[in-house]
mmCIF file of C-alpha atoms in Angstrom:
data_model
loop_
_atom_site.group_PDB
_atom_site.id
_atom_site.type_symbol
_atom_site.label_atom_id
_atom_site.label_comp_id
_atom_site.label_asym_id
_atom_site.label_seq_id
_atom_site.Cartn_x
_atom_site.Cartn_y
_atom_site.Cartn_z
ATOM 1 C CA UNK A 26 -123.408 16.392 -8.450
ATOM 2 C CA UNK A 27 -121.233 13.930 -10.392
ATOM 3 C CA UNK A 28 -122.574 10.996 -12.348
ATOM 4 C CA UNK A 29 -121.476 8.292 -9.830
ATOM 5 C CA UNK A 30 -123.226 10.221 -7.001
ATOM 6 C CA UNK A 31 -126.343 10.690 -9.090
ATOM 7 C CA UNK A 32 -126.454 7.014 -9.923
ATOM 8 C CA UNK A 33 -125.900 6.023 -6.199
ATOM 9 C CA UNK A 34 -128.717 8.400 -5.151
ATOM 10 C CA UNK A 35 -131.007 7.061 -7.810
ATOM 11 C CA UNK A 36 -130.347 3.450 -6.858
ATOM 12 C CA UNK A 37 -130.655 4.175 -3.191
ATOM 13 C CA UNK A 38 -134.007 5.878 -3.630
ATOM 14 C CA UNK A 39 -135.193 2.868 -5.738
ATOM 15 C CA UNK A 40 -134.025 0.549 -3.029
ATOM 16 C CA UNK A 41 -135.817 2.448 -0.301
ATOM 17 C CA UNK A 42 -139.052 2.576 -2.513
ATOM 18 C CA UNK A 43 -138.894 -1.173 -3.094
ATOM 19 C CA UNK A 44 -138.533 -1.817 0.607
ATOM 20 C CA UNK A 45 -141.284 0.620 1.361
ATOM 21 C CA UNK A 46 -143.561 -1.285 -1.177
ATOM 22 C CA UNK A 47 -142.782 -4.574 0.446
ATOM 23 C CA UNK A 48 -143.490 -3.130 3.881
ATOM 24 C CA UNK A 49 -146.895 -1.744 2.652
ATOM 25 C CA UNK A 50 -147.876 -5.147 1.186
ATOM 26 C CA UNK A 51 -146.865 -6.990 4.251
ATOM 27 C CA UNK A 52 -148.729 -4.511 6.456
ATOM 28 C CA UNK A 53 -151.793 -4.808 4.214
ATOM 29 C CA UNK A 54 -151.720 -8.613 4.474
ATOM 30 C CA UNK A 55 -151.207 -8.469 8.224
ATOM 31 C CA UNK A 56 -154.201 -6.310 8.887
ATOM 32 C CA UNK A 57 -156.717 -7.243 6.107
ATOM 33 C CA UNK A 58 -155.917 -10.871 4.920
ATOM 34 C CA UNK A 59 -157.765 -13.973 6.128
ATOM 35 C CA UNK A 60 -156.375 -17.337 6.909
ATOM 36 C CA UNK A 61 -157.045 -18.573 3.415
ATOM 37 C CA UNK A 62 -154.935 -15.745 2.029
ATOM 38 C CA UNK A 63 -151.940 -16.864 4.197
ATOM 39 C CA UNK A 64 -152.436 -20.398 3.032
ATOM 40 C CA UNK A 65 -152.376 -19.335 -0.543
ATOM 41 C CA UNK A 66 -149.330 -17.240 0.036
ATOM 42 C CA UNK A 67 -147.523 -20.247 1.682
ATOM 43 C CA UNK A 68 -148.625 -22.601 -1.221
ATOM 44 C CA UNK A 69 -147.214 -20.172 -3.775
ATOM 45 C CA UNK A 70 -143.973 -19.997 -1.809
ATOM 46 C CA UNK A 71 -143.873 -23.836 -1.655
ATOM 47 C CA UNK A 72 -144.337 -24.049 -5.376
ATOM 48 C CA UNK A 73 -141.672 -21.541 -6.153
ATOM 49 C CA UNK A 74 -139.217 -23.458 -3.833
ATOM 50 C CA UNK A 75 -140.133 -26.719 -5.552
ATOM 51 C CA UNK A 76 -139.458 -25.173 -8.907
ATOM 52 C CA UNK A 77 -136.178 -23.632 -7.750
ATOM 53 C CA UNK A 78 -134.985 -26.974 -6.380
ATOM 54 C CA UNK A 79 -135.965 -28.823 -9.608
ATOM 55 C CA UNK A 80 -134.092 -26.165 -11.779
ATOM 56 C CA UNK A 81 -131.061 -26.330 -9.458
ATOM 57 C CA UNK A 82 -131.045 -30.129 -9.798
ATOM 58 C CA UNK A 83 -131.226 -30.019 -13.524
ATOM 59 C CA UNK A 84 -128.461 -27.359 -13.864
ATOM 60 C CA UNK A 85 -126.301 -29.416 -11.420
ATOM 61 C CA UNK A 86 -126.898 -32.494 -13.622
ATOM 62 C CA UNK A 87 -126.002 -30.658 -16.811
ATOM 63 C CA UNK A 88 -122.810 -29.257 -15.189
ATOM 64 C CA UNK A 89 -121.642 -32.750 -14.015
ATOM 65 C CA UNK A 90 -122.529 -34.225 -17.461
ATOM 66 C CA UNK A 91 -120.509 -31.571 -19.336
ATOM 67 C CA UNK A 92 -117.541 -31.887 -16.908
ATOM 68 C CA UNK A 93 -117.314 -35.667 -17.309
ATOM 69 C CA UNK A 94 -117.692 -35.661 -21.021
ATOM 70 C CA UNK A 95 -115.485 -32.492 -21.490
ATOM 71 C CA UNK A 96 -117.970 -31.517 -24.170
ATOM 72 C CA UNK A 97 -121.382 -29.937 -24.451
ATOM 73 C CA UNK A 98 -123.726 -29.897 -27.463
ATOM 74 C CA UNK A 99 -125.312 -26.688 -28.537
ATOM 75 C CA UNK A 100 -128.747 -27.661 -27.020
ATOM 76 C CA UNK A 101 -127.274 -27.761 -23.595
ATOM 77 C CA UNK A 102 -125.063 -24.676 -23.978
ATOM 78 C CA UNK A 103 -127.682 -22.190 -22.723
ATOM 79 C CA UNK A 104 -128.705 -24.138 -19.543
ATOM 80 C CA UNK A 105 -124.926 -24.922 -18.937
ATOM 81 C CA UNK A 106 -124.212 -21.195 -19.190
ATOM 82 C CA UNK A 107 -127.145 -20.429 -16.909
ATOM 83 C CA UNK A 108 -125.786 -22.846 -14.320
ATOM 84 C CA UNK A 109 -122.389 -21.246 -14.657
ATOM 85 C CA UNK A 110 -123.645 -17.754 -14.090
ATOM 86 C CA UNK A 111 -126.078 -18.501 -11.204
ATOM 87 C CA UNK A 112 -125.637 -21.873 -9.541
ATOM 88 C CA UNK A 113 -121.862 -22.086 -9.276
ATOM 89 C CA UNK A 114 -121.463 -18.662 -7.545
ATOM 90 C CA UNK A 115 -124.031 -19.675 -4.910
ATOM 91 C CA UNK A 116 -122.063 -22.963 -4.368
ATOM 92 C CA UNK A 117 -118.803 -20.820 -4.129
ATOM 93 C CA UNK A 118 -120.486 -18.693 -1.440
ATOM 94 C CA UNK A 119 -121.659 -21.782 0.539
ATOM 95 C CA UNK A 120 -118.281 -23.440 0.352
ATOM 96 C CA UNK A 121 -116.751 -20.328 2.027
ATOM 97 C CA UNK A 122 -119.544 -20.578 4.709
ATOM 98 C CA UNK A 123 -118.448 -24.120 5.521
ATOM 99 C CA UNK A 124 -114.860 -23.170 5.632
ATOM 100 C CA UNK A 125 -113.901 -25.129 2.477
ATOM 101 C CA UNK A 126 -111.577 -23.754 -0.141
ATOM 102 C CA UNK A 127 -113.420 -21.639 -2.637
ATOM 103 C CA UNK A 128 -110.594 -22.157 -5.145
ATOM 104 C CA UNK A 129 -111.824 -25.745 -5.739
ATOM 105 C CA UNK A 130 -115.261 -24.536 -6.897
ATOM 106 C CA UNK A 131 -113.606 -21.639 -8.813
ATOM 107 C CA UNK A 132 -111.446 -24.065 -10.647
ATOM 108 C CA UNK A 133 -114.689 -26.006 -11.662
ATOM 109 C CA UNK A 134 -116.150 -22.719 -12.818
ATOM 110 C CA UNK A 135 -113.105 -22.141 -15.059
ATOM 111 C CA UNK A 136 -113.168 -25.714 -16.345
ATOM 112 C CA UNK A 137 -116.894 -25.570 -17.227
ATOM 113 C CA UNK A 138 -116.304 -22.185 -18.979
ATOM 114 C CA UNK A 139 -113.523 -23.693 -21.041
ATOM 115 C CA UNK A 140 -115.625 -26.627 -22.009
ATOM 116 C CA UNK A 141 -118.311 -24.215 -23.190
ATOM 117 C CA UNK A 142 -115.843 -22.210 -25.369
ATOM 118 C CA UNK A 143 -113.937 -25.210 -26.764
ATOM 119 C CA UNK A 144 -117.086 -27.181 -27.556
ATOM 120 C CA UNK A 145 -117.998 -24.635 -30.160
ATOM 121 C CA UNK A 146 -114.994 -25.709 -32.163
ATOM 122 C CA UNK A 147 -114.366 -22.274 -33.558
ATOM 123 C CA UNK A 148 -110.980 -21.364 -35.000
ATOM 124 C CA UNK A 149 -109.558 -17.827 -34.923
ATOM 125 C CA UNK A 150 -106.940 -15.794 -36.810
ATOM 126 C CA UNK A 151 -103.788 -15.094 -34.617
ATOM 127 C CA UNK A 152 -104.446 -11.336 -34.755
ATOM 128 C CA UNK A 153 -107.945 -11.896 -33.342
ATOM 129 C CA UNK A 154 -106.615 -13.607 -30.221
ATOM 130 C CA UNK A 155 -105.555 -11.694 -27.253
ATOM 131 C CA UNK A 156 -103.269 -13.438 -24.529
ATOM 132 C CA UNK A 157 -103.330 -11.790 -21.138
ATOM 133 C CA UNK A 158 -100.919 -12.920 -18.360
ATOM 134 C CA UNK A 159 -100.421 -11.480 -14.918
ATOM 135 C CA UNK A 160 -97.508 -9.368 -13.875
ATOM 136 C CA UNK A 161 -96.845 -11.889 -10.951
ATOM 137 C CA UNK A 162 -95.283 -14.264 -13.590
ATOM 138 C CA UNK A 163 -92.310 -11.830 -13.824
ATOM 139 C CA UNK A 164 -89.351 -12.479 -11.520
ATOM 140 C CA UNK A 165 -89.379 -10.089 -8.710
ATOM 141 C CA UNK A 166 -85.570 -9.593 -9.258
ATOM 142 C CA UNK A 167 -86.059 -8.351 -12.814
ATOM 143 C CA UNK A 168 -85.697 -4.598 -13.343
ATOM 144 C CA UNK A 169 -87.214 -4.446 -16.866
ATOM 145 C CA UNK A 170 -90.882 -3.208 -17.081
ATOM 146 C CA UNK A 171 -92.865 -5.641 -19.215
ATOM 147 C CA UNK A 172 -96.338 -4.559 -18.028
ATOM 148 C CA UNK A 173 -98.003 -3.092 -21.010
ATOM 149 C CA UNK A 174 -95.090 -3.931 -23.255
ATOM 150 C CA UNK A 175 -93.881 -7.584 -23.262
ATOM 151 C CA UNK A 176 -91.145 -6.698 -25.864
ATOM 152 C CA UNK A 177 -89.065 -5.209 -23.066
ATOM 153 C CA UNK A 178 -88.603 -8.835 -21.916
ATOM 154 C CA UNK A 179 -84.817 -9.909 -22.378
ATOM 155 C CA UNK A 180 -85.857 -13.578 -22.410
ATOM 156 C CA UNK A 181 -83.184 -14.513 -19.853
ATOM 157 C CA UNK A 182 -85.168 -17.474 -18.478
ATOM 158 C CA UNK A 183 -85.522 -16.355 -15.074
ATOM 159 C CA UNK A 184 -89.311 -16.519 -15.310
ATOM 160 C CA UNK A 185 -92.098 -17.580 -17.776
ATOM 161 C CA UNK A 186 -92.556 -14.157 -19.378
ATOM 162 C CA UNK A 187 -89.708 -14.917 -21.934
ATOM 163 C CA UNK A 188 -91.380 -18.236 -22.815
ATOM 164 C CA UNK A 189 -94.644 -16.491 -23.345
ATOM 165 C CA UNK A 190 -93.051 -13.798 -25.417
ATOM 166 C CA UNK A 191 -91.547 -16.491 -27.725
ATOM 167 C CA UNK A 192 -94.855 -18.281 -27.875
ATOM 168 C CA UNK A 193 -96.573 -15.097 -28.880
ATOM 169 C CA UNK A 194 -94.009 -14.599 -31.660
ATOM 170 C CA UNK A 195 -94.312 -18.111 -32.823
ATOM 171 C CA UNK A 196 -98.134 -18.067 -33.048
ATOM 172 C CA UNK A 197 -98.688 -14.455 -33.983
ATOM 173 C CA UNK A 198 -101.030 -13.670 -31.067
ATOM 174 C CA UNK A 199 -100.762 -10.475 -29.081
ATOM 175 C CA UNK A 200 -99.549 -11.026 -25.623
ATOM 176 C CA UNK A 201 -100.058 -8.576 -22.806
ATOM 177 C CA UNK A 202 -98.746 -8.500 -19.271
ATOM 178 C CA UNK A 203 -101.501 -6.932 -17.071
ATOM 179 C CA UNK A 204 -101.085 -5.338 -13.703
ATOM 180 C CA UNK A 205 -104.648 -6.266 -12.761
ATOM 181 C CA UNK A 206 -108.247 -6.736 -13.795
ATOM 182 C CA UNK A 207 -108.938 -3.114 -14.597
ATOM 183 C CA UNK A 208 -105.910 -2.856 -16.931
ATOM 184 C CA UNK A 209 -106.940 -6.262 -18.559
ATOM 185 C CA UNK A 210 -110.382 -4.993 -19.243
ATOM 186 C CA UNK A 211 -109.157 -1.703 -20.735
ATOM 187 C CA UNK A 212 -106.757 -3.741 -23.057
ATOM 188 C CA UNK A 213 -109.731 -5.915 -24.175
ATOM 189 C CA UNK A 214 -111.762 -2.841 -24.879
ATOM 190 C CA UNK A 215 -108.988 -1.287 -26.930
ATOM 191 C CA UNK A 216 -107.909 -4.427 -28.816
ATOM 192 C CA UNK A 217 -111.394 -5.800 -29.520
ATOM 193 C CA UNK A 218 -110.286 -9.490 -29.811
ATOM 194 C CA UNK A 219 -112.648 -12.291 -30.849
ATOM 195 C CA UNK A 220 -111.363 -14.456 -28.036
ATOM 196 C CA UNK A 221 -109.141 -13.967 -24.915
ATOM 197 C CA UNK A 222 -106.797 -16.505 -23.454
ATOM 198 C CA UNK A 223 -106.044 -15.571 -19.900
ATOM 199 C CA UNK A 224 -103.592 -16.889 -17.287
ATOM 200 C CA UNK A 225 -104.402 -15.933 -13.654
ATOM 201 C CA UNK A 226 -105.394 -17.453 -10.282
ATOM 202 C CA UNK A 227 -108.842 -18.988 -9.777
ATOM 203 C CA UNK A 228 -110.369 -15.779 -8.233
ATOM 204 C CA UNK A 229 -109.194 -13.437 -10.938
ATOM 205 C CA UNK A 230 -110.257 -15.781 -13.654
ATOM 206 C CA UNK A 231 -113.711 -16.119 -12.395
ATOM 207 C CA UNK A 232 -113.961 -12.376 -11.953
ATOM 208 C CA UNK A 233 -112.648 -11.748 -15.504
ATOM 209 C CA UNK A 234 -114.933 -14.447 -17.165
ATOM 210 C CA UNK A 235 -118.051 -12.997 -15.413
ATOM 211 C CA UNK A 236 -116.973 -9.325 -16.388
ATOM 212 C CA UNK A 237 -116.251 -10.180 -20.025
ATOM 213 C CA UNK A 238 -119.592 -11.432 -21.292
ATOM 214 C CA UNK A 239 -119.538 -10.703 -24.982
ATOM 215 C CA UNK A 240 -116.133 -12.255 -25.728
ATOM 216 C CA UNK A 241 -115.261 -15.902 -25.003
ATOM 217 C CA UNK A 242 -112.488 -16.405 -22.388
ATOM 218 C CA UNK A 243 -110.236 -19.372 -22.178
ATOM 219 C CA UNK A 244 -108.758 -19.582 -18.637
ATOM 220 C CA UNK A 245 -105.481 -21.213 -17.542
ATOM 221 C CA UNK A 246 -104.810 -21.334 -13.814
ATOM 222 C CA UNK A 247 -101.299 -20.160 -12.816
ATOM 223 C CA UNK A 248 -99.035 -22.217 -10.522
ATOM 224 C CA UNK A 249 -98.083 -20.591 -7.288
ATOM 225 C CA UNK A 250 -95.050 -22.302 -5.664
ATOM 226 C CA UNK A 251 -94.211 -19.206 -3.616
ATOM 227 C CA UNK A 252 -97.792 -18.353 -2.741
ATOM 228 C CA UNK A 253 -100.131 -15.914 -4.454
ATOM 229 C CA UNK A 254 -98.945 -12.936 -6.433
ATOM 230 C CA UNK A 255 -95.223 -13.794 -5.957
ATOM 231 C CA UNK A 256 -93.062 -15.327 -8.722
ATOM 232 C CA UNK A 257 -95.864 -17.487 -10.010
ATOM 233 C CA UNK A 258 -95.492 -19.615 -13.195
ATOM 234 C CA UNK A 259 -97.590 -21.392 -15.862
ATOM 235 C CA UNK A 260 -97.373 -24.654 -17.689
ATOM 236 C CA UNK A 261 -96.163 -23.436 -21.085
ATOM 237 C CA UNK A 262 -97.123 -26.717 -22.762
ATOM 238 C CA UNK A 263 -100.710 -26.371 -21.571
ATOM 239 C CA UNK A 264 -100.760 -22.669 -22.733
ATOM 240 C CA UNK A 265 -99.384 -23.735 -26.119
ATOM 241 C CA UNK A 266 -101.918 -26.503 -26.515
ATOM 242 C CA UNK A 267 -104.751 -24.158 -25.703
ATOM 243 C CA UNK A 268 -103.632 -21.618 -28.353
ATOM 244 C CA UNK A 269 -102.987 -24.264 -31.126
ATOM 245 C CA UNK A 270 -106.439 -25.661 -30.505
ATOM 246 C CA UNK A 271 -108.132 -22.400 -31.229
ATOM 247 C CA UNK A 272 -105.898 -21.034 -34.012
ATOM 248 C CA UNK A 273 -106.421 -21.353 -37.655
ATOM 249 C CA UNK A 274 -103.624 -23.638 -38.985
ATOM 250 C CA UNK A 275 -102.398 -21.257 -41.700
ATOM 251 C CA UNK A 276 -100.060 -18.758 -40.351
ATOM 252 C CA UNK A 277 -98.969 -20.824 -37.431
ATOM 253 C CA UNK A 278 -95.143 -20.850 -36.675
ATOM 254 C CA UNK A 279 -94.452 -18.805 -39.700
ATOM 255 C CA UNK A 280 -96.246 -21.090 -42.198
#
């Protein structure tokens, strides 16, 4: 039995055991509890719901405050991060239920994450910064393989890969064209950067930010004039600005 099957079997048995325990507790309460017991249970549930509502309101207020100020102090960083991890995914799920675009909430998620990272004001050496861009930025008419090796780019100007290559050369950061999230995570694991700057769509950025918990990630949403995953582009000025803001001044542009 391989490891994945063992893990699945263990987790499945744990789930069944938990449900069995819940069933036993409910059965015991049904047959042996008094009316006062039910009232106490309902009272506890009401208190838990009140606490949950209060915490959700507080987290929502902190998120709105940080978004409007575009900055968060270190005392609010932890509750803001908590809201980012737990409250916004719930709101994203609800937006889908109400037939609203989830990308709107995902964009807010990326913005709040960027505020958290930028508010620290930390500067990094260029060789500690990893720039990851999606392969859909490359022109579909291009025959050169730049995924995994951006140096294969001929800088012809047909897409933004050449501009990103030049920007990486100017700033000294390592730029990687990734085929997907799995490859991006493997590159992060191999390179061990202190910060990641990533260009992607809202969904992929949120997924990447949630997966990479130990390294700060700055997200830049790509532009999709031809729809998703097809000849996308990115605002190079915005990308340049994000990089310059986090890089140590010495060593920039050959200084």
